[in-house]
Coordinates of C-alpha atoms and ligand atoms in Angstrom, one line a residue:
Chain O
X1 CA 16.2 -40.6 95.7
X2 CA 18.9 -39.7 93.4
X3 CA 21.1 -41.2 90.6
X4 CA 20.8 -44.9 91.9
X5 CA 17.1 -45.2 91.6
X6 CA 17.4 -44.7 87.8
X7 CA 20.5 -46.6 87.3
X8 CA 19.3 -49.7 89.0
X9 CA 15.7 -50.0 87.1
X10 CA 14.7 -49.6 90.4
X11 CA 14.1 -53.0 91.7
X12 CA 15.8 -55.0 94.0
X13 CA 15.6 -59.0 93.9
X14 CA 16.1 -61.2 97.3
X15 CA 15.8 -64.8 97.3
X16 CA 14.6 -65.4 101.3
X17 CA 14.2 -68.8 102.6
X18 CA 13.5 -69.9 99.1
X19 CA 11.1 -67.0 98.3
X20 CA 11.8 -64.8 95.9
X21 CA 11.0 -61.0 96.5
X22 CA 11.1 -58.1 94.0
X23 CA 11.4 -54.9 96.1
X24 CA 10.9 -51.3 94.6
X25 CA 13.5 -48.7 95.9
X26 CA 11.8 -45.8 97.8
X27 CA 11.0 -44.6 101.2
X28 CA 7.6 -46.3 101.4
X29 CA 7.0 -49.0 104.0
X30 CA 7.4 -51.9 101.5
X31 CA 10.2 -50.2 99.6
X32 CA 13.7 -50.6 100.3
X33 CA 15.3 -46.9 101.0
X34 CA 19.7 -47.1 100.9
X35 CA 19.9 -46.8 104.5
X36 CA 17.6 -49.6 105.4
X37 CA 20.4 -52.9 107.2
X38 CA 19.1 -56.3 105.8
X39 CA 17.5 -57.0 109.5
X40 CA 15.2 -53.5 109.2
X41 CA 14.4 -55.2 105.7
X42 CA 13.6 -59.1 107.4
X43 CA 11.8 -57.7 110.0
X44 CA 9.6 -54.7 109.1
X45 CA 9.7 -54.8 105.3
X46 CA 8.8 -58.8 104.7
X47 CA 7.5 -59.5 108.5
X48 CA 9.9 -62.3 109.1
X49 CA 10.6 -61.3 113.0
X50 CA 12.6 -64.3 113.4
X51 CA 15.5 -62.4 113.2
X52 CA 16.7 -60.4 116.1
X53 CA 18.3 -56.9 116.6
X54 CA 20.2 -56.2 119.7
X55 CA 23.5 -54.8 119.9
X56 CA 22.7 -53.3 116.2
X57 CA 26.7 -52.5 115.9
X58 CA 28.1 -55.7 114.4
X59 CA 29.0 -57.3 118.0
X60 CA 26.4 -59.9 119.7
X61 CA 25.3 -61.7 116.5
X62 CA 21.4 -61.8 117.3
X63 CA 20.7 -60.6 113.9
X64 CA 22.8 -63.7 112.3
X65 CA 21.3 -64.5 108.8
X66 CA 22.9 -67.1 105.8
X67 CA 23.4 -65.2 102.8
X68 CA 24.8 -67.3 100.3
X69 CA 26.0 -70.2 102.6
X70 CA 27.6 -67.8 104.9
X71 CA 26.9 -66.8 107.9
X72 CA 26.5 -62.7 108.3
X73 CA 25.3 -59.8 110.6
X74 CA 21.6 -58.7 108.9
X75 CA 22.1 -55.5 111.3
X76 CA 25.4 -54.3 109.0
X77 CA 24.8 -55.3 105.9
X78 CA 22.6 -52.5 103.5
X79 CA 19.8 -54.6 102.2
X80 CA 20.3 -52.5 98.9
X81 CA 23.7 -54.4 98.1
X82 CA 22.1 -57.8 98.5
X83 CA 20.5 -57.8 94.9
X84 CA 20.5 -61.3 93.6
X85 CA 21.2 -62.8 96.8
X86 CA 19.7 -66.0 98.5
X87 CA 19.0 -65.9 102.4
X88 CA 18.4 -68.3 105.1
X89 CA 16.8 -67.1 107.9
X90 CA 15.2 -68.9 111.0
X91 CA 12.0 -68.9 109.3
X92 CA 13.6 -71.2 106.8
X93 CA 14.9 -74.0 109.0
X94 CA 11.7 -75.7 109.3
X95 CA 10.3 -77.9 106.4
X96 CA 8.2 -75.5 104.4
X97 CA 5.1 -78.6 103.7
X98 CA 5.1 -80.7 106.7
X99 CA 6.3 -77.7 109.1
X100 CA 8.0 -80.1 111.0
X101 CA 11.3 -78.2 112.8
X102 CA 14.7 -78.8 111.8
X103 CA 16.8 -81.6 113.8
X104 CA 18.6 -78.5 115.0
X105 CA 15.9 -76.5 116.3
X106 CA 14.7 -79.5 118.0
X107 CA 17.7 -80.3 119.8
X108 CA 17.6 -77.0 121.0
X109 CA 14.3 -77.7 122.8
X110 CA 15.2 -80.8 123.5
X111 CA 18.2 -79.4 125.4
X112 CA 16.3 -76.1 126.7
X113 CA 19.4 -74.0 124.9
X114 CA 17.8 -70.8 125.9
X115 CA 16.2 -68.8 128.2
X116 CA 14.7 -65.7 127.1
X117 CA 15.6 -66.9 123.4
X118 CA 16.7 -63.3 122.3
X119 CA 19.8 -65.1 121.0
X120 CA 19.1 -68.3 119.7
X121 CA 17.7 -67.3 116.3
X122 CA 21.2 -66.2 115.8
X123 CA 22.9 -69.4 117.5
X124 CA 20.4 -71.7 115.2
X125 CA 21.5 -69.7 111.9
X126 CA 25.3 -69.7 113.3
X127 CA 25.2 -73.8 114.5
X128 CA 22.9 -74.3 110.8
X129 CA 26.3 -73.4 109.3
X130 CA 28.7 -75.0 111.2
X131 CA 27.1 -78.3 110.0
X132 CA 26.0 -77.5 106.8
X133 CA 30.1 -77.4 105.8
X134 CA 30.7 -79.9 108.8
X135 CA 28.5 -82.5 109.5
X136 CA 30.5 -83.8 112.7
X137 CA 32.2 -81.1 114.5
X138 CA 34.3 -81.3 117.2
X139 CA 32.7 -79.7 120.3
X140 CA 35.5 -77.4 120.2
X141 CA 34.5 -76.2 116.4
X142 CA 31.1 -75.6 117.7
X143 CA 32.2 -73.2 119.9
X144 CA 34.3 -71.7 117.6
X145 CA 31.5 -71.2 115.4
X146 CA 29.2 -69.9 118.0
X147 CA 32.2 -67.3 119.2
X148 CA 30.6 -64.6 117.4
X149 CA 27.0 -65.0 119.2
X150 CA 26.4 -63.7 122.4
X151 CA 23.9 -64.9 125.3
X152 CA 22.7 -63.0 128.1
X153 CA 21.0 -65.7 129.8
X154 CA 24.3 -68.0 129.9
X155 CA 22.6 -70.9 128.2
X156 CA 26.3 -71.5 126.1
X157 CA 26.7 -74.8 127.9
X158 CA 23.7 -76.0 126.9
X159 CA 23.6 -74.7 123.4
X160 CA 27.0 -76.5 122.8
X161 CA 25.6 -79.9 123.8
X162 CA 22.1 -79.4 121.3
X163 CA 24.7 -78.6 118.8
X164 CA 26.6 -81.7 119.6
X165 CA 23.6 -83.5 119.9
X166 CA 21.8 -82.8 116.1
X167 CA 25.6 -83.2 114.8
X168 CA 25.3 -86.9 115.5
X169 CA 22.0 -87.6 114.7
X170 CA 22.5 -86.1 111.2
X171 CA 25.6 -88.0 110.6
Chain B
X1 CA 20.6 -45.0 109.6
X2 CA 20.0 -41.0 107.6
X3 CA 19.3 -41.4 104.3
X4 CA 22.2 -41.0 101.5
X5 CA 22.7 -41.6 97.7
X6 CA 24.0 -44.9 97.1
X7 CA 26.3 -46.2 94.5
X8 CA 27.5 -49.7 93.4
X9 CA 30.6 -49.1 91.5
X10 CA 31.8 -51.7 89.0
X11 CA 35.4 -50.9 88.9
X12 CA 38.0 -49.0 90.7
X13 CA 38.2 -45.9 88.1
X14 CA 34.5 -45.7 88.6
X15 CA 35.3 -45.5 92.7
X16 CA 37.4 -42.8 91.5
X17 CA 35.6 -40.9 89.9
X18 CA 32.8 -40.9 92.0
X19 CA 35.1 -40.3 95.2
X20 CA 36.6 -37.0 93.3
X21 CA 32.6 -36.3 92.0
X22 CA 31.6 -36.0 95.5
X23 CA 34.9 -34.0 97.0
X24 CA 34.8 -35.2 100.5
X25 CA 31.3 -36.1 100.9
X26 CA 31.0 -39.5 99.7
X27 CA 32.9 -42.5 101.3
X28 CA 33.7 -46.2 100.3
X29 CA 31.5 -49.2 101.8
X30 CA 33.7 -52.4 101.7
X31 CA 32.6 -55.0 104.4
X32 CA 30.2 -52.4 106.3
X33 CA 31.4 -54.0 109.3
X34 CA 32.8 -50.3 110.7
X35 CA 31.2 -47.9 108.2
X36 CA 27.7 -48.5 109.6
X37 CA 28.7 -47.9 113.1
X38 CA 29.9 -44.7 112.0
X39 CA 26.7 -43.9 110.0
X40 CA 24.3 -45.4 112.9
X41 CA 26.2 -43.5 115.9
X42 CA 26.4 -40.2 114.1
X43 CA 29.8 -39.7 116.3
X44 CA 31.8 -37.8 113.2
X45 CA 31.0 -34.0 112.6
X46 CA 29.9 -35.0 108.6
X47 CA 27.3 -37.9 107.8
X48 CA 28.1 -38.6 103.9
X49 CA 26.2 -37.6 101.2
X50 CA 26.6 -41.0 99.2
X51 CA 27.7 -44.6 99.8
X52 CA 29.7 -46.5 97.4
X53 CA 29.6 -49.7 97.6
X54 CA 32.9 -51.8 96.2
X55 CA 31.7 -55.1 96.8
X56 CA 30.9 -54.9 93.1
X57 CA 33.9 -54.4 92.3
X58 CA 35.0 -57.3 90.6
X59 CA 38.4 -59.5 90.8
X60 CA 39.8 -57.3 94.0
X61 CA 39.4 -60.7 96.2
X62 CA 42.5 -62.3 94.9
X63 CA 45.0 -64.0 97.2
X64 CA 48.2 -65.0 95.2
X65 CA 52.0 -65.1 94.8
X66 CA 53.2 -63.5 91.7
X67 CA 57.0 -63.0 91.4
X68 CA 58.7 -62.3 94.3
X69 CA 55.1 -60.4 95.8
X70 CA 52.4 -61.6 97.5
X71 CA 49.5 -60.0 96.6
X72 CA 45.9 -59.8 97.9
X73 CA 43.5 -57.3 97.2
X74 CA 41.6 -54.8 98.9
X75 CA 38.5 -56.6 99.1
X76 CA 40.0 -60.1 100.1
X77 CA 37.2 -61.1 103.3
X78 CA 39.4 -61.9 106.1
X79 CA 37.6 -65.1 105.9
X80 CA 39.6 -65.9 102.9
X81 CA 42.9 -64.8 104.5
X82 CA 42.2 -67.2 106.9
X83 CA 41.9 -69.9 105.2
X84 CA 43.9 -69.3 102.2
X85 CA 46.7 -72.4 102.4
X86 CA 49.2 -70.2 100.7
X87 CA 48.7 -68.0 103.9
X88 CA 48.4 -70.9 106.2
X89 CA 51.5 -72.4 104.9
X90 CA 53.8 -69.0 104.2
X91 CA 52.6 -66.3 105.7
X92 CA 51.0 -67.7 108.4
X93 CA 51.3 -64.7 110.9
X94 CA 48.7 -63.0 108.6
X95 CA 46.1 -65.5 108.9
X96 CA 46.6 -65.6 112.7
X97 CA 46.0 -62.4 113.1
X98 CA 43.0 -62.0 110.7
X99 CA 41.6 -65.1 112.7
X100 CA 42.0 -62.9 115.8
X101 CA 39.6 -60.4 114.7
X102 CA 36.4 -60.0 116.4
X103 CA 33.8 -63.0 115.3
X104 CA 33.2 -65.6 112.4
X105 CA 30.7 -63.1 111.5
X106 CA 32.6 -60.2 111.2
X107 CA 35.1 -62.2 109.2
X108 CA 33.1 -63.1 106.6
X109 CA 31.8 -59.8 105.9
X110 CA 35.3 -57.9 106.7
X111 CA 37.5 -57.1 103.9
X112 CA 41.3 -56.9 104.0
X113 CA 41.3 -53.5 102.6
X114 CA 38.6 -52.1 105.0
X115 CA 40.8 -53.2 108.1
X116 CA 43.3 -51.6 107.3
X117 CA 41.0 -48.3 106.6
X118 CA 38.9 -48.8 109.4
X119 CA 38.6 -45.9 111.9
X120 CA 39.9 -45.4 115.8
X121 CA 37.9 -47.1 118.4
X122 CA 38.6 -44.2 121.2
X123 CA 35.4 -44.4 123.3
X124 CA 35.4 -40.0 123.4
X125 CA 35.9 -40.2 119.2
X126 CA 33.1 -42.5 119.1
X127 CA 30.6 -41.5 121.6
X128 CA 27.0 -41.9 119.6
X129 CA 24.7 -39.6 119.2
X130 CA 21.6 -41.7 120.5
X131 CA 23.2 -41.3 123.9
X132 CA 24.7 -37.6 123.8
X133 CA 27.5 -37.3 121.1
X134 CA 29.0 -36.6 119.0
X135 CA 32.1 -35.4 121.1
X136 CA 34.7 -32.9 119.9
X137 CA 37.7 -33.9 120.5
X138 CA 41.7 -33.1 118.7
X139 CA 41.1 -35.8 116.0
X140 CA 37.9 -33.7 115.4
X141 CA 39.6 -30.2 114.9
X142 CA 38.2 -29.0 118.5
X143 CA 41.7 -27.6 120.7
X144 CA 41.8 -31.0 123.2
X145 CA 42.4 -34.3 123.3
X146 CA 40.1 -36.0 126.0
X147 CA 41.6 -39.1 126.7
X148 CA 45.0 -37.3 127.6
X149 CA 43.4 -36.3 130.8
X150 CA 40.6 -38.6 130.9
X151 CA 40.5 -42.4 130.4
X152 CA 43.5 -43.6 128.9
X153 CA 43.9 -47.3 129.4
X154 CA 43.5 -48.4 126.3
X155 CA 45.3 -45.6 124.3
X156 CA 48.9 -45.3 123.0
X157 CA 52.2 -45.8 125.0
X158 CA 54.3 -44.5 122.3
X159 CA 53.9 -42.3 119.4
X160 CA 51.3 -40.5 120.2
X161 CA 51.0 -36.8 118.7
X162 CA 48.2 -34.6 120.3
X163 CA 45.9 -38.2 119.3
X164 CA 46.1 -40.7 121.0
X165 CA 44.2 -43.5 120.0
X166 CA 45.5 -46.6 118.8
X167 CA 45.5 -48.4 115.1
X168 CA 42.9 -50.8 116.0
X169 CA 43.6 -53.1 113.0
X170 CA 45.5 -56.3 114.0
X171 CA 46.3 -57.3 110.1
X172 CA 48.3 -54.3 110.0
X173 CA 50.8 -55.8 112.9
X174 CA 51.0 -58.9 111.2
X175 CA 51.8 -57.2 107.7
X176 CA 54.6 -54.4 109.2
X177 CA 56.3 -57.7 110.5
X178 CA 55.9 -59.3 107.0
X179 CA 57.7 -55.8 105.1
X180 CA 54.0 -55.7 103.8
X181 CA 52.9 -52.2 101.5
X182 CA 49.6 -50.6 100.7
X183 CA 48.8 -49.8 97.4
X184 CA 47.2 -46.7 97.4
X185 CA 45.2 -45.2 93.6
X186 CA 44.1 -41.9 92.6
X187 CA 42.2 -40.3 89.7
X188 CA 46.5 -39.1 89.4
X189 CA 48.0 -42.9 89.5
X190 CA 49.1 -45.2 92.1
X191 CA 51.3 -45.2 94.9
X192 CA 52.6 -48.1 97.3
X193 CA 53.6 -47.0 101.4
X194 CA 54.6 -49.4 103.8
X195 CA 51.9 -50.4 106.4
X196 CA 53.7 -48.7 109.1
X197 CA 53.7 -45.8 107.2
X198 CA 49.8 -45.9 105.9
X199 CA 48.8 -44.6 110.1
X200 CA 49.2 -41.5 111.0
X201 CA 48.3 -39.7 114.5
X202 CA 45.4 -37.6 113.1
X203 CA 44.2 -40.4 110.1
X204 CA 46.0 -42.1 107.8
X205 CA 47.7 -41.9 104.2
X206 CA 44.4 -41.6 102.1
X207 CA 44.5 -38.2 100.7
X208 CA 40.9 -37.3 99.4
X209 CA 39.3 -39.4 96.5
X210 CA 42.2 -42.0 96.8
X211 CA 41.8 -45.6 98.1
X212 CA 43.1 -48.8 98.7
X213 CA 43.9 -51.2 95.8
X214 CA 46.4 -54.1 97.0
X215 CA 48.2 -55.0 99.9
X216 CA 51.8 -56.5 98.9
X217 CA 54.4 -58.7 100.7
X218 CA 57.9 -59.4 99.5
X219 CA 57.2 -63.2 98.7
X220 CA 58.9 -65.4 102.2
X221 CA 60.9 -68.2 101.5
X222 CA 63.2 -70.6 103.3
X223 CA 62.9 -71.2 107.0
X224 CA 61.3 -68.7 109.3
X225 CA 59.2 -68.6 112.1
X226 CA 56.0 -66.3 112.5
X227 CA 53.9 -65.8 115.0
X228 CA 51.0 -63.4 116.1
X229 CA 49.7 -63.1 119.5
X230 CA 47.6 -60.9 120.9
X231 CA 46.1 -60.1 124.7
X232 CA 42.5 -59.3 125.0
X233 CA 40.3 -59.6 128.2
X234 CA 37.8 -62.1 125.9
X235 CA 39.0 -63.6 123.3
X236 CA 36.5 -63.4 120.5
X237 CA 35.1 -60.3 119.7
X238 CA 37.4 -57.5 121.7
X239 CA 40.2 -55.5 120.1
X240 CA 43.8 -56.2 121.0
X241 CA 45.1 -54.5 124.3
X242 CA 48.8 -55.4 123.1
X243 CA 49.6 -57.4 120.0
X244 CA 53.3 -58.5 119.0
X245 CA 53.9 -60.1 115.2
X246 CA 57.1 -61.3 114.8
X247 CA 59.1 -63.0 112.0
X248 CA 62.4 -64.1 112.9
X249 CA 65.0 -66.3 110.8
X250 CA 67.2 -68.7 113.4
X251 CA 69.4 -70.6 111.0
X252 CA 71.8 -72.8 113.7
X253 CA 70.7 -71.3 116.5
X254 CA 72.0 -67.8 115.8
X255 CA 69.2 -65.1 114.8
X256 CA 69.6 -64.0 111.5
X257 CA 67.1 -61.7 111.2
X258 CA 64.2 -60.3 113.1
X259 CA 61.4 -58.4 112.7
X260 CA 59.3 -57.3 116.0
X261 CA 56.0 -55.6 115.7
X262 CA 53.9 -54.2 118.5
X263 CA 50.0 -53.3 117.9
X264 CA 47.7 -51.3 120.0
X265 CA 50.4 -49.1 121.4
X266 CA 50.7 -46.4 119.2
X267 CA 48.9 -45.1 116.0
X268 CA 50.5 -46.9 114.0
X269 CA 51.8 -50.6 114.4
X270 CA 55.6 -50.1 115.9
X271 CA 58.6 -52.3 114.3
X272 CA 60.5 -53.2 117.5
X273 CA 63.5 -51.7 115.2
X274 CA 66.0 -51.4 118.6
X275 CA 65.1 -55.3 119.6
X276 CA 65.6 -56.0 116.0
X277 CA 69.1 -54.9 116.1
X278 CA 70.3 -55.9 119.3
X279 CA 68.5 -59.6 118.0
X280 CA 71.0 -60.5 115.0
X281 CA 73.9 -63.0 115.3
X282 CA 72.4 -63.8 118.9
X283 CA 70.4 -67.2 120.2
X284 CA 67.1 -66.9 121.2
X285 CA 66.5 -68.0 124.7
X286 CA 64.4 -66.7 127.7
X287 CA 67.6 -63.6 128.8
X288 CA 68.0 -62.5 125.1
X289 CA 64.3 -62.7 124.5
X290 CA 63.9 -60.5 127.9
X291 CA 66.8 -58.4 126.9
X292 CA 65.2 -58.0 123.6
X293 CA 62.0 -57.0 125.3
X294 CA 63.1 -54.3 127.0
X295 CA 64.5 -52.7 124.4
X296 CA 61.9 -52.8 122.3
X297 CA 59.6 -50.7 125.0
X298 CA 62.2 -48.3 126.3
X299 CA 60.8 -45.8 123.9
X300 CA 57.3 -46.4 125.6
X301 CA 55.5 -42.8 127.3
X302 CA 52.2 -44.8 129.0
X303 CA 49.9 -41.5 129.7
X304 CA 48.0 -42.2 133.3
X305 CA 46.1 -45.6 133.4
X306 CA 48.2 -47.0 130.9
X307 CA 51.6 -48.3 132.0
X308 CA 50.1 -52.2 132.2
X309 CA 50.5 -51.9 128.3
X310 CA 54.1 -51.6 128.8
X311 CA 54.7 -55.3 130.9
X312 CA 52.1 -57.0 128.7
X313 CA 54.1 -55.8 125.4
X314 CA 57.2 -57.4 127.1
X315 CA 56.0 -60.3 127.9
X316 CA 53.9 -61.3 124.4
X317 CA 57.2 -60.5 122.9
X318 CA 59.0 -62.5 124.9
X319 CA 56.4 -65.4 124.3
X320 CA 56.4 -64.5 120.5
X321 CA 60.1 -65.2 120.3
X322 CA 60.9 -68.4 122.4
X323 CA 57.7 -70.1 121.5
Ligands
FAD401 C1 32.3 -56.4 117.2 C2 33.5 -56.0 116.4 C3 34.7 -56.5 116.9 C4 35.9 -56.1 116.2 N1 37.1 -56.6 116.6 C5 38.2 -56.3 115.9 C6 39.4 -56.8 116.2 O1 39.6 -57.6 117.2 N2 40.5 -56.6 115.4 C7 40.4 -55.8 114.3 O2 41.4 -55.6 113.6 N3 39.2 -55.3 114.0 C8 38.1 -55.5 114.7 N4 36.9 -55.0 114.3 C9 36.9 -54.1 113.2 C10 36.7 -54.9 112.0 O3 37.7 -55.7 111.7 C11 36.5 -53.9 110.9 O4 35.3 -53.3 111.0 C12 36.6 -54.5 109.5 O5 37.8 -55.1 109.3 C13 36.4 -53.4 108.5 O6 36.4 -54.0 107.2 P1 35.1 -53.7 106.2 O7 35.5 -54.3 104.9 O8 33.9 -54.2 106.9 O9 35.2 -52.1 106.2 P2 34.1 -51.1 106.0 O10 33.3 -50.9 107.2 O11 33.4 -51.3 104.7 O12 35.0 -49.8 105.8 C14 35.8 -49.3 106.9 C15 36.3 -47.9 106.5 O13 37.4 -48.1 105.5 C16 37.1 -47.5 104.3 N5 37.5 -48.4 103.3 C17 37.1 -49.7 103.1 N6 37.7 -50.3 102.1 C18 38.5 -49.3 101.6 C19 39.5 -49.3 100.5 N7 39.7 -50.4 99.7 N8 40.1 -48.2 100.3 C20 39.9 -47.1 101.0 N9 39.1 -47.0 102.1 C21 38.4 -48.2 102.3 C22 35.6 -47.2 104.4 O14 35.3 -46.0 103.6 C23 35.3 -47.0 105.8 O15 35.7 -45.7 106.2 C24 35.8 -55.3 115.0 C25 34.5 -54.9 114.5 C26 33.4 -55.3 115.2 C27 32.0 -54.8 114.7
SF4_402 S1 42.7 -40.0 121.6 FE1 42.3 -39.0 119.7 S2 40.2 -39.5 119.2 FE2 40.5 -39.9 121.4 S3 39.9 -38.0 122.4 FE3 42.1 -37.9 122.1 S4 42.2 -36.8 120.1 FE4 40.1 -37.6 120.2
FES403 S1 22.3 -57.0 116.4 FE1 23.6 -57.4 114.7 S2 25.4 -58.1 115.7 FE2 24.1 -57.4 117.4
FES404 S1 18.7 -67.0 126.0 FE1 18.5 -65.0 126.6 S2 20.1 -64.0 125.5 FE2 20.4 -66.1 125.1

């Protein structure tokens, strides 16, 4: 690496699911190299698989992570120019002592919103949003908010009502 | 993704001079949302040497009036455009077309300034390399442009010059209906063009090491009506197959003033300037609005599958000005 590395002190801080992480820079398999997307970073670099890749070109939002209270697409963002971030990913729903899920990712059992569940790490992080800023959406705001994730399987329909479902019970 | 030197840059002068250090081989990373296609499918002849990031740039996410301007900057997310009340309320065919784009996703990563850059979608232009590309094609230097004899549909109807692909940015539609300019700054100083200026055929007004700073828009007042529409096959996610902004002033029923522009038909969005004309001191109702219509597309040339374009830019502007 070039110029950056010295620059930049040559760490890199993430907060994920509460964790904090101080990466090196570098090519090595638990550094973080500049062309590494936050999902390679998630998945192969920390081991949190949760997060899917699919399309990998910004379109099906499998790879949908909360940076910052935002929902974002791990597979285009450069892990390198999330330094001091904070990031929710589906391995951060569920209550880090008691393990027990969160009222969303229940209610997506509950409701069998998937099939082959490529998707619904992705719709979780997307609907974890949603009611994070709005406690009681409208079913119609739910599926604007999901517009940006993409299912295969055609469980939409039933992903909307488990939405619905742990919007009322957490109101 | 190939490796490359990446830079955070803490101010535009230090974009600059980075941009003018590295001559050509270095580009800008705003949003990421198109950059990293380019970088993952390989499809142009050059993969950068460097990245620099101008995320860190900061106070470039502004949204405000100031004078008779608005003024955003480059790195405004088009989730703030959308939900920016002073857009909402004034400039409301702006937000409407930055909530058109792709996914809530996208949008909160997307900057203003980076739609505006972004590159062609023409499926030869982009072919990846994973599956065969990169393709040569005009826009690449190579002698021919594919899609003039190949698969057209979704390429230009007018103003097409040995490229045809289309400005795929739907923010730029709304802003040539709003008058709106791009800033443009240098290492030599600054510069402002109007959007429909900013596109051209083979690229657009960036000359090497410049970039975007600002996008401006004489400041709206008093009563007028915008709209943005656009036609897609889904609505989330897909690029526009015909978009029409308008802004139109109808004080008593009579049109004062109109302003008519079409997107995805040429390289540039296209101010209906004929309709415009033909528009003023008239009412609006269904026959002028059809009358209007037609003469904002007799200028259109659709190449071989793409003559559709032509009845679905009539009717959205049609729609855009009786609605
Ligand atoms: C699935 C999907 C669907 C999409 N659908 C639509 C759609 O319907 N309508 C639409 O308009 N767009 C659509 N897009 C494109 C998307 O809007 C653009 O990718 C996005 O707006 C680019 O902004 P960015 O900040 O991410 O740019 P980046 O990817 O960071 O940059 C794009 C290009 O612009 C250059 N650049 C960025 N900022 C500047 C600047 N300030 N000055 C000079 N150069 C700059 C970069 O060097 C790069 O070449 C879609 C994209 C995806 C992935
Ligand atoms: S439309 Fe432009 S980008 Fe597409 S093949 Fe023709 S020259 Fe290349
Ligand atoms: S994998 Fe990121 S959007 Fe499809
Ligand atoms: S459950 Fe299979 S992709 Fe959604």
């Amino acid at each position: 690496m070039h110029g950056q590395a010295i620059e930049k002190n040559n760490m890199l801080h993430l907060t994920v699911n509460g964790k904090r992480y101080a990466l090196e820079q570098g090519s090595r398999s638990d550094q973080v190299a500049p062309e590494h997307t936050l999902a390679y970073t998630l998945r192969e670099t920390l081991g949190l698989t949760g997060t899917k890749v699919s399309c990998d070109e910004g379109a099906c939002g499998a790879c949908t992570v909360i940076m910052d209270g935002k929902t974002i697409l791990s597979c285009m963002t450069l892990t390198i120019e999330c330094d001091g971030n904070s990031i929710t990913t589906i391995e951060g729903l569920s209550d880090p002592t008691t393990k027990k899920l969160d009222p969303l990712q229940q209610a997506f059992i509950d409701h069998t919103a998937f099939q082959c569940g490529f998707c619904t790490p992705g719709m979780i992080m997307s609907a974890k949003a949603l009611l994070r800023e709005n406690p009681a959406p409208t079913e119609e705001e739910v599926k604007e908010a999901l517009a940006g994730n993409f299912c295969r399987c055609i469980s939409h329909y039933h992903v909307v009502k488990a939405v619905m479902a742990a919007s009322v019970k957490s109101r | 993704m190939r490796p490359f030197t990446h830079y955070d840059a803490h101010a535009v002068e230090e974009a600059l001079t980075l941009l003018k250090r590295y001559n050509g081989r270095a580009v800008l990373n705003a949003g990421g949302t198109d950059l990293l296609s380019a970088l993952k499918g390989e499809y142009l002849l050059h993969y950068p040497e460097a990245i620099i990031n101008i995320k860190t740039i900061p106070d470039l996410a502004y949204i405000r009036e100031d004078g008779d301007m608005l003024r955003i900057g480059a790195l405004a997310r088009l989730s703030d455009v959308v939900n920016s009340p002073l857009l909402r309320k004034r400039y409301n065919a702006l937000a409407e077309a930055a909530y058109s784009v792709a996914t809530p996703q996208v949008r909160n990563m997307a900057t203003l300034g980076g739609n505006l850059c972004q590159d062609i979608r023409c499926w030869y232009y982009r072919y990846p390399r994973h599956i065969g590309g990169p393709i040569g094609c005009l826009r690449k230097g190579n002698k021919a442009c594919l899609a003039a004899t190949g698969d057209n549909r979704y390429h230009a109807i007018m103003g097409g010059k040995g490229c045809f692909a289309v400005c795929p940015s739907d923010t730029a539609v709304a802003l040539a209906a709003l008058n709106g300019r791009i800033k443009i700054v240098g290492t030599r100083g600054e510069r402002s063009v109007p959007v429909t200026d900013f596109f051209h055929p083979l690229g657009n007004e960036l000359k090497r090491g410049e970039m975007v700073r600002e996008i401006e828009v004489p400041r709206i007042t008093g009563m007028v009506r915008q709209t943005f529409l656009k036609f897609t096959l889904r609505r989330p996610v897909d690029f526009a197959i015909v978009s029409v902004a308008s802004v139109i002033a109808v004080p008593r029923g009579r049109c004062r003033e109109a302003r008519i522009a079409l997107g995805a038909v040429g390289p540039a969005p296209v101010r209906a300037t004929a309709a415009e004309e033909w528009l003023k001191g008239k009412p609006i109702s269904e026959a002028t609005a059809a009358e209007a219509a037609t003469a904002a597309l007799t200028g259109a040339r659709p190449l071989r599958m793409n003559s559709y374009k032509v009845e679905i830019a009539k009717t959205l502007i049609k729609r855009a000005l009786t609605s």
